PDB file of C-alpha atoms in Angstrom:
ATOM      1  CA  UNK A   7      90.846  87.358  98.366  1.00 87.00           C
ATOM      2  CA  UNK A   8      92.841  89.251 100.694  1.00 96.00           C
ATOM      3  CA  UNK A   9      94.085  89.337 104.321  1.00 97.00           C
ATOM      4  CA  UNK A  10      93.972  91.818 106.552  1.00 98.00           C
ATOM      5  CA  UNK A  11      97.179  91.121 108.968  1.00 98.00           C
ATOM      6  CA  UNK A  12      97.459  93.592 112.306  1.00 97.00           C
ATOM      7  CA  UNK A  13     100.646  94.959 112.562  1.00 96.00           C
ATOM      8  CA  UNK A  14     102.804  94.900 115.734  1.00 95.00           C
ATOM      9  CA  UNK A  15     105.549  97.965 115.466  1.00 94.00           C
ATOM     10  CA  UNK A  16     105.836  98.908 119.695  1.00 94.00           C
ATOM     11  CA  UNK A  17     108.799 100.446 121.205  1.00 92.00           C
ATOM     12  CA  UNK A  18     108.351  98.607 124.955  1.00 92.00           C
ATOM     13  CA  UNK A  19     107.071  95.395 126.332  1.00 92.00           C
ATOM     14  CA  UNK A  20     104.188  97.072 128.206  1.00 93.00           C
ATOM     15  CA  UNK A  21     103.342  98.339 124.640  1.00 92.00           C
ATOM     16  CA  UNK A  22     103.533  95.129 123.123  1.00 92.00           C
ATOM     17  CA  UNK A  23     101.393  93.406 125.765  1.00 92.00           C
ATOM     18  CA  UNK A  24      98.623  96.607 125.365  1.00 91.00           C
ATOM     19  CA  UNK A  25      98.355  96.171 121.570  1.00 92.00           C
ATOM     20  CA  UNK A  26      98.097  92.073 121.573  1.00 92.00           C
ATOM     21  CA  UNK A  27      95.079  92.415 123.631  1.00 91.00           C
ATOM     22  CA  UNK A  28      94.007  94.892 122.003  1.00 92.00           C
ATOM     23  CA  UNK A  29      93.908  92.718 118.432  1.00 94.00           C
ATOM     24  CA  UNK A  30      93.928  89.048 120.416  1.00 93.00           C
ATOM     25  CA  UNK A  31      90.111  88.575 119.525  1.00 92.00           C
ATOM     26  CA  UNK A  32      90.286  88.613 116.408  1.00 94.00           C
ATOM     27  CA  UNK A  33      93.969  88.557 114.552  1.00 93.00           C
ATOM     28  CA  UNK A  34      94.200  85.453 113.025  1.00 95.00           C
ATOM     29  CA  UNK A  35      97.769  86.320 110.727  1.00 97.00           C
ATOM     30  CA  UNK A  36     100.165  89.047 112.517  1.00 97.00           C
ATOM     31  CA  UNK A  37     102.806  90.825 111.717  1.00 97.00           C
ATOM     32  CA  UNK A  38     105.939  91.942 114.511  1.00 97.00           C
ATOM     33  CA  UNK A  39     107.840  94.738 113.171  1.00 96.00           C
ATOM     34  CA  UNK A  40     111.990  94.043 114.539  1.00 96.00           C
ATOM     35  CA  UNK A  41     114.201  96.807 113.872  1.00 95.00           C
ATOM     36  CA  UNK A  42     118.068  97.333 114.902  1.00 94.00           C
ATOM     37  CA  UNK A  43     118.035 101.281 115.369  1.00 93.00           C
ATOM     38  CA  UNK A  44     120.424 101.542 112.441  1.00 95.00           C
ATOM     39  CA  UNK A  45     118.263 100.144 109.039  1.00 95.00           C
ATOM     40  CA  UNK A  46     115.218 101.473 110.837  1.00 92.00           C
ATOM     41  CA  UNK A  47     114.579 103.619 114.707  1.00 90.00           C
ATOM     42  CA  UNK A  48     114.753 101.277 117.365  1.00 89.00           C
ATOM     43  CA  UNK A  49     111.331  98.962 118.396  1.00 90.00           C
ATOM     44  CA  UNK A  50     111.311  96.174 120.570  1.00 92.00           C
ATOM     45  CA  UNK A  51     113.878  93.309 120.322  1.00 92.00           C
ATOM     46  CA  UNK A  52     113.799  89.662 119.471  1.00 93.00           C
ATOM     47  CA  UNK A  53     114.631  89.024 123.374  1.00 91.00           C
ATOM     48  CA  UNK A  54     111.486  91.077 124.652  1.00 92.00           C
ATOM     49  CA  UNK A  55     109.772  87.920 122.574  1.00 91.00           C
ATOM     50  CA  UNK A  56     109.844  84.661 124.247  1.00 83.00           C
ATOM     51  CA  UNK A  57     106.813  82.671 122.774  1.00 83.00           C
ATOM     52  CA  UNK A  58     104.347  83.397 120.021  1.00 86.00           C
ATOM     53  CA  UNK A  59     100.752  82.766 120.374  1.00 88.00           C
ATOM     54  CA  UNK A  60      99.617  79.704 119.621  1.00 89.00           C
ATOM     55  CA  UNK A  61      96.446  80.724 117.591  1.00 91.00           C
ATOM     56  CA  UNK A  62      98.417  83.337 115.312  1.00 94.00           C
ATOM     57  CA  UNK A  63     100.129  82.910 112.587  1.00 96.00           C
ATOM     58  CA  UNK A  64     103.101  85.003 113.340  1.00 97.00           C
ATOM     59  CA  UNK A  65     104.857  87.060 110.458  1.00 98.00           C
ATOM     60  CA  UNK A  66     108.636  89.145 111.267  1.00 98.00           C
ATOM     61  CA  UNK A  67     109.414  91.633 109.476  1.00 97.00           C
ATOM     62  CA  UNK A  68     113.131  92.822 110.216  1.00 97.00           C
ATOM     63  CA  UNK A  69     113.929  95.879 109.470  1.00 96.00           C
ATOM     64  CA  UNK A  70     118.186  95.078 110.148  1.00 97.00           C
ATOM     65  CA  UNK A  71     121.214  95.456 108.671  1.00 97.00           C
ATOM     66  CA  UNK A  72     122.695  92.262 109.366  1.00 98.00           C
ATOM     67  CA  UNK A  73     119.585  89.725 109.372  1.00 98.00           C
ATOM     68  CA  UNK A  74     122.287  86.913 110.097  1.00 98.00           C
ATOM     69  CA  UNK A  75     122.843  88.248 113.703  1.00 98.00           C
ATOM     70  CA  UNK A  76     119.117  87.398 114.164  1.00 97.00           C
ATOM     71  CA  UNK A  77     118.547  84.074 112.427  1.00 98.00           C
ATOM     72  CA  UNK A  78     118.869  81.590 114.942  1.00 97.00           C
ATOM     73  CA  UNK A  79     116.821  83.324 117.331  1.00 96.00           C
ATOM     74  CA  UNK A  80     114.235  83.526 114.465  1.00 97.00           C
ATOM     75  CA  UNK A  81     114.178  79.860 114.040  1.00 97.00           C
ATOM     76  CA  UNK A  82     113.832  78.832 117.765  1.00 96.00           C
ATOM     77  CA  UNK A  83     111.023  81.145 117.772  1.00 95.00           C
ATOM     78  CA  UNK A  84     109.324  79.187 114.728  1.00 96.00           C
ATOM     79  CA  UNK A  85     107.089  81.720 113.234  1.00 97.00           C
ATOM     80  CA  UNK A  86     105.197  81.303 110.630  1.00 97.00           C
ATOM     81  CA  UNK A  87     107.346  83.846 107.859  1.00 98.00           C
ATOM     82  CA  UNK A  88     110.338  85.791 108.261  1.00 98.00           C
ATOM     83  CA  UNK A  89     110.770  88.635 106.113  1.00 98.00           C
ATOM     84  CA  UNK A  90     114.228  90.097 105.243  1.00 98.00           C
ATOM     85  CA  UNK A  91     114.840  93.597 103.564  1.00 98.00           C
ATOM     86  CA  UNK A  92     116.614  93.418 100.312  1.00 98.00           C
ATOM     87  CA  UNK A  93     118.607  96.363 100.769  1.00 98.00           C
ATOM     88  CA  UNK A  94     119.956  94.835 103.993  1.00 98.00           C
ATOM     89  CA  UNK A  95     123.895  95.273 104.818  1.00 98.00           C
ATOM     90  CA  UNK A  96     125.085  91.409 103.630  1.00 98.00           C
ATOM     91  CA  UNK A  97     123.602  88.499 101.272  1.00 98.00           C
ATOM     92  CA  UNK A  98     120.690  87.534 102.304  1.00 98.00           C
ATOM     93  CA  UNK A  99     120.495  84.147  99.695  1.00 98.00           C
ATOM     94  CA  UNK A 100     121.935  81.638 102.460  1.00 98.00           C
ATOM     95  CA  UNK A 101     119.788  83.079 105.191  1.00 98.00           C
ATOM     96  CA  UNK A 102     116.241  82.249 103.106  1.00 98.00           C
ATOM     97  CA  UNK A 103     117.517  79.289 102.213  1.00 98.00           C
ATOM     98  CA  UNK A 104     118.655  78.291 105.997  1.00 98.00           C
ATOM     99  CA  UNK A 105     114.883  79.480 106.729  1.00 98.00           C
ATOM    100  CA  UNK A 106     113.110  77.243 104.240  1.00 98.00           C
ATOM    101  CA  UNK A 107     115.354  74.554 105.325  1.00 98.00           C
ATOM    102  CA  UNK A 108     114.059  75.068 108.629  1.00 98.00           C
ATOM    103  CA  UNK A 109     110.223  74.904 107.228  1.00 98.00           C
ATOM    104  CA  UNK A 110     110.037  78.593 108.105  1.00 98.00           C
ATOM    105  CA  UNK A 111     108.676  80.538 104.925  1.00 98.00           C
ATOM    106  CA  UNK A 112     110.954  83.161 104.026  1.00 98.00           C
ATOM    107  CA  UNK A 113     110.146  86.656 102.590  1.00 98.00           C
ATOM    108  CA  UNK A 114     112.329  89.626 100.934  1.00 98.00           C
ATOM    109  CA  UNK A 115     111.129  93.425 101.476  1.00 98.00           C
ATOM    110  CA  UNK A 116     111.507  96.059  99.351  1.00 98.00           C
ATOM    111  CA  UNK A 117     111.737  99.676  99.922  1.00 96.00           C
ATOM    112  CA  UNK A 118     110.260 102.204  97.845  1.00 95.00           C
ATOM    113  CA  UNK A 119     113.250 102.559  95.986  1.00 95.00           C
ATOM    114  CA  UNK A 120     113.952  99.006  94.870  1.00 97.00           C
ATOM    115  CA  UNK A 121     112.900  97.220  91.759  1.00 97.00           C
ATOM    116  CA  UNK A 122     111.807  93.437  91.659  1.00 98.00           C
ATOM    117  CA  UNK A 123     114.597  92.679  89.148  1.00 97.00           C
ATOM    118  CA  UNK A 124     117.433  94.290  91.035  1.00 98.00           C
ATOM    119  CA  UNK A 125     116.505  91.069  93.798  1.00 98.00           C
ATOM    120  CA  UNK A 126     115.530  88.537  91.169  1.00 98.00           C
ATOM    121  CA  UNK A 127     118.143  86.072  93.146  1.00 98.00           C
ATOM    122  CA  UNK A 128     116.439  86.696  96.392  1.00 98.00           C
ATOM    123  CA  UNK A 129     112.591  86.547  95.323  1.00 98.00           C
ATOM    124  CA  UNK A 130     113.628  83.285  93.386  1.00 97.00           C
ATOM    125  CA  UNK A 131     113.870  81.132  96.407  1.00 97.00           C
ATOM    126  CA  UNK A 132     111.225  83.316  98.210  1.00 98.00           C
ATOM    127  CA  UNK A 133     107.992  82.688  99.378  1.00 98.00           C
ATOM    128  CA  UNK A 134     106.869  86.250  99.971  1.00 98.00           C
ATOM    129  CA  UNK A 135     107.340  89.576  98.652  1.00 98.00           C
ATOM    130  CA  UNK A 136     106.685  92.606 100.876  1.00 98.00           C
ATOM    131  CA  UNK A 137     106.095  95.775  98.974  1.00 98.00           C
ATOM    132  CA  UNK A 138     107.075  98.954 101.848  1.00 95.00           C
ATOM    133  CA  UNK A 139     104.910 101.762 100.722  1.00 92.00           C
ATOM    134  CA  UNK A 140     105.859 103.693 104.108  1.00 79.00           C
ATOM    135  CA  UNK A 141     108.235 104.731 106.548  1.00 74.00           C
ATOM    136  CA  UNK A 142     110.726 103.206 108.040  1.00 75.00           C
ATOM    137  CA  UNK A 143     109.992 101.789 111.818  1.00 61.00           C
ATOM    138  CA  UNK A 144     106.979 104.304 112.123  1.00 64.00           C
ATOM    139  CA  UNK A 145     102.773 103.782 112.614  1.00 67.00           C
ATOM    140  CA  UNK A 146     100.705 105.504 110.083  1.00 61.00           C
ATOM    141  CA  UNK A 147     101.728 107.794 107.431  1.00 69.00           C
ATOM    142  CA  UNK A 148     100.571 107.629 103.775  1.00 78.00           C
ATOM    143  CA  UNK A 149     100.112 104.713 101.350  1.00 83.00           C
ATOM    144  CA  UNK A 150     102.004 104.833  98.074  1.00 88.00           C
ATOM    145  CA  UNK A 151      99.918 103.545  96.451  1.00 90.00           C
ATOM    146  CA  UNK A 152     101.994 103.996  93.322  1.00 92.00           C
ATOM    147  CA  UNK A 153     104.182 100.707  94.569  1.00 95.00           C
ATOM    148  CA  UNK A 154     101.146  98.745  93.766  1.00 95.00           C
ATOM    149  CA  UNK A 155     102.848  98.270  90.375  1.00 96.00           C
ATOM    150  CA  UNK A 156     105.410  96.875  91.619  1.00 98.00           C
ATOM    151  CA  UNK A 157     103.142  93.519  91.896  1.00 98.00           C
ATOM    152  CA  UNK A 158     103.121  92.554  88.146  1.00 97.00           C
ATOM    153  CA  UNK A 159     107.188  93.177  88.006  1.00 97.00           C
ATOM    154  CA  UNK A 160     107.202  90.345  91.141  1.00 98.00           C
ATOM    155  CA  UNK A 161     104.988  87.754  89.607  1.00 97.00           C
ATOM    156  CA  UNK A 162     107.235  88.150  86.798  1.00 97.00           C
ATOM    157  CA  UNK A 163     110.009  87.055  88.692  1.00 97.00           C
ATOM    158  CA  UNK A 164     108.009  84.791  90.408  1.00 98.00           C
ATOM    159  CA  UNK A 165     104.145  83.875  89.326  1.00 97.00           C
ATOM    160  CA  UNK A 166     103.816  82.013  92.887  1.00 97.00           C
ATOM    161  CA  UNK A 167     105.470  84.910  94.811  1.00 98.00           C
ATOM    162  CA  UNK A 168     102.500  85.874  98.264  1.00 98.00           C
ATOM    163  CA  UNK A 169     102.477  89.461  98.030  1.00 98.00           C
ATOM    164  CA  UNK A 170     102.265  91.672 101.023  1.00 98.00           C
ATOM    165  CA  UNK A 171     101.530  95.565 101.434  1.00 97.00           C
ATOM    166  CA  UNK A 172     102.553  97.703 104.427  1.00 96.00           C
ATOM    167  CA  UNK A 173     102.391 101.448 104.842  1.00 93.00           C
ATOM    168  CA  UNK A 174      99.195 103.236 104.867  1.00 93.00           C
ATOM    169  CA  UNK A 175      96.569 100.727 104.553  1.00 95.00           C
ATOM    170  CA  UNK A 176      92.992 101.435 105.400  1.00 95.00           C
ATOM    171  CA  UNK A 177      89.501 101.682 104.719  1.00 94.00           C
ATOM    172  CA  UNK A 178      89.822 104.121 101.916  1.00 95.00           C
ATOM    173  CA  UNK A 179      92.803 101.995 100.227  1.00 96.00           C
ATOM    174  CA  UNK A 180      92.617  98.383 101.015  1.00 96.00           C
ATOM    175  CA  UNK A 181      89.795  97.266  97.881  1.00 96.00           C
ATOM    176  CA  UNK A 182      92.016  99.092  95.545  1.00 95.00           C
ATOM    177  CA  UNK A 183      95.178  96.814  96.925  1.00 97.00           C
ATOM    178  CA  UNK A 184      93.480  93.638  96.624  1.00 97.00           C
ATOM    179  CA  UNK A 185      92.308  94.534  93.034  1.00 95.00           C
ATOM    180  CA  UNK A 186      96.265  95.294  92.288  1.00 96.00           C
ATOM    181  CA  UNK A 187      96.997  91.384  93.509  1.00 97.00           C
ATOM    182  CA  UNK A 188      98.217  92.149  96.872  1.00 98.00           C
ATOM    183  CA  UNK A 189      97.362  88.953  98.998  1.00 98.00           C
ATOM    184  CA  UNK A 190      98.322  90.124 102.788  1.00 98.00           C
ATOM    185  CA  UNK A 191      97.205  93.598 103.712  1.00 98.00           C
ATOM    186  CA  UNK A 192      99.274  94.599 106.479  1.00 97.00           C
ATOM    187  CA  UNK A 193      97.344  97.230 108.928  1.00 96.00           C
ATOM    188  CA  UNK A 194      98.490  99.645 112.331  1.00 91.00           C
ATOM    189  CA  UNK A 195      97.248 102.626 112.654  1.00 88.00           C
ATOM    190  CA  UNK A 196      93.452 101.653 111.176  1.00 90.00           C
ATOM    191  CA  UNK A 197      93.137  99.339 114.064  1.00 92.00           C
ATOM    192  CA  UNK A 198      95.199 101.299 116.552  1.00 87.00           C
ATOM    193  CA  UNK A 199      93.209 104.521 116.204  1.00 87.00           C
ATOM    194  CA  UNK A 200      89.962 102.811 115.968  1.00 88.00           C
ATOM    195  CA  UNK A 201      87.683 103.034 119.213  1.00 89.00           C
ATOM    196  CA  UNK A 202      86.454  99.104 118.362  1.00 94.00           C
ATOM    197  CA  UNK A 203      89.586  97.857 116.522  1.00 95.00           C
ATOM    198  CA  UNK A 204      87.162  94.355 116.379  1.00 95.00           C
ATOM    199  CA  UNK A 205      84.753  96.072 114.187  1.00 96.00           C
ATOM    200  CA  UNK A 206      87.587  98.523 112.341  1.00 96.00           C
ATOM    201  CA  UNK A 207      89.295  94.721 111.442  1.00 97.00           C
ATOM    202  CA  UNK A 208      85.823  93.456 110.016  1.00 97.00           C
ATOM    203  CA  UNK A 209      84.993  96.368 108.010  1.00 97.00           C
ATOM    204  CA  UNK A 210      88.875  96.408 106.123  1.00 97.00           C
ATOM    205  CA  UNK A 211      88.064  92.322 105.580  1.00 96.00           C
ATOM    206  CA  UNK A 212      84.644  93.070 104.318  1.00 97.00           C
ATOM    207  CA  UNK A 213      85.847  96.264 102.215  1.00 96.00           C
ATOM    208  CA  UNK A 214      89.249  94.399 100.502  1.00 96.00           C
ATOM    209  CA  UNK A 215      87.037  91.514  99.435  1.00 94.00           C
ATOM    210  CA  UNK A 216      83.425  93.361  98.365  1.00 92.00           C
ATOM    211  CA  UNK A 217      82.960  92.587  95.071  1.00 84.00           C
ATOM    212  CA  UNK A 218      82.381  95.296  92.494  1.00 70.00           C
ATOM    213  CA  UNK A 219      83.762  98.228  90.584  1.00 63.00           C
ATOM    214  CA  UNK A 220      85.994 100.747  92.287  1.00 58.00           C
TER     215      UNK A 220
END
């Protein structure tokens, strides 16, 4: 069984508070896209985020060069995952490790480009893998959907590894995703563009999960 996770990618805090009422009734697991401007175009900052709903479970994904720079701020903020890119500018080894030590679960993201095996040191110690089927620091676009085979080549690193998806998801996609393993469907633009993002978030649940042949 999947979940569907709302995304959070918003370039101002007037954004930010628009979209978390928008998906506040019924987001249960989030994710808050962090870029630096340099890895990825510039979003929101950790500073324009001082406290983290209590009823969410609260996923980061930062999109940085130099994830170190961010950690500690990370940690006060005690989310519920914190997702590092692979490709990032330094090692990113002792900053999952400083994460789990903190009880924070820690996740590696790959772009398009990178292979499981290339990062077998990093997904070893990982709780999470995010596969990036899109583009960087940007709503919507296109799934790959071809980076859904990337999901066999992380469970061979690591059976236990959560898998994640973002880029593209939606109503035409999302069944096909969870029938490739993916466990958290990350979605934006299907609940950004939808005139009832409520019922749009019900309908990708109830499509991932329908039982059946595709």
């Amino acid at each position: 069984m999947s979940i569907i996770a709302p995304t959070i990618l918003v370039h101002s805090t007037n954004e930010l508070e628009t979209v978390a009422k928008q998906i506040a009734p019924f987001a249960k697991r989030v994710q808050i896209d962090i870029t630096d401007g340099d890895f990825a175009p510039a979003t929101i900052t950790l500073d324009d985020i001082t406290t983290l709903p209590p009823t969410w479970l609260v996923d980061f994904h930062m999109m940085v060069n130099k994830p170190s720079d961010y950690l500690d701020k990370l940690i006060k903020l005690k989310p519920h995952l914190v997702i590092l890119h692979a490709e990032a500018a330094e090692n990113i080894l002792p900053l999952l490790e400083k994460l789990k030590k903190a009880e924070i679960k820690a996740g590696v993201a790959l772009l398009p480009k990178s292979f499981p095996n290339d990062f077998a040191s990093y997904l070893s110690v990982a709780d999470h893998a995010l596969i990036f089927a899109g583009a960087l620091g940007e709503n919507g676009g296109t799934a790959n959907l071809l980076q859904a085979e990337k999901v066999h080549l992380l469970k061979a690193v690591k059976p236990n590894l959560e898998i994640g998806w973002d880029g593209g998801a939606n109503l035409k996609n999302v069944f096909m995703l969870t029938r490739a393993g993916v466990d958290i469907i990350n979605v934006g633009n299907a609940l950004r563009q939808s005139d009832d993002a409520a019922s749009a978030y019900e309908a990708l649940k109830t499509e991932a999960n329908r039982e059946g042949a595709i």
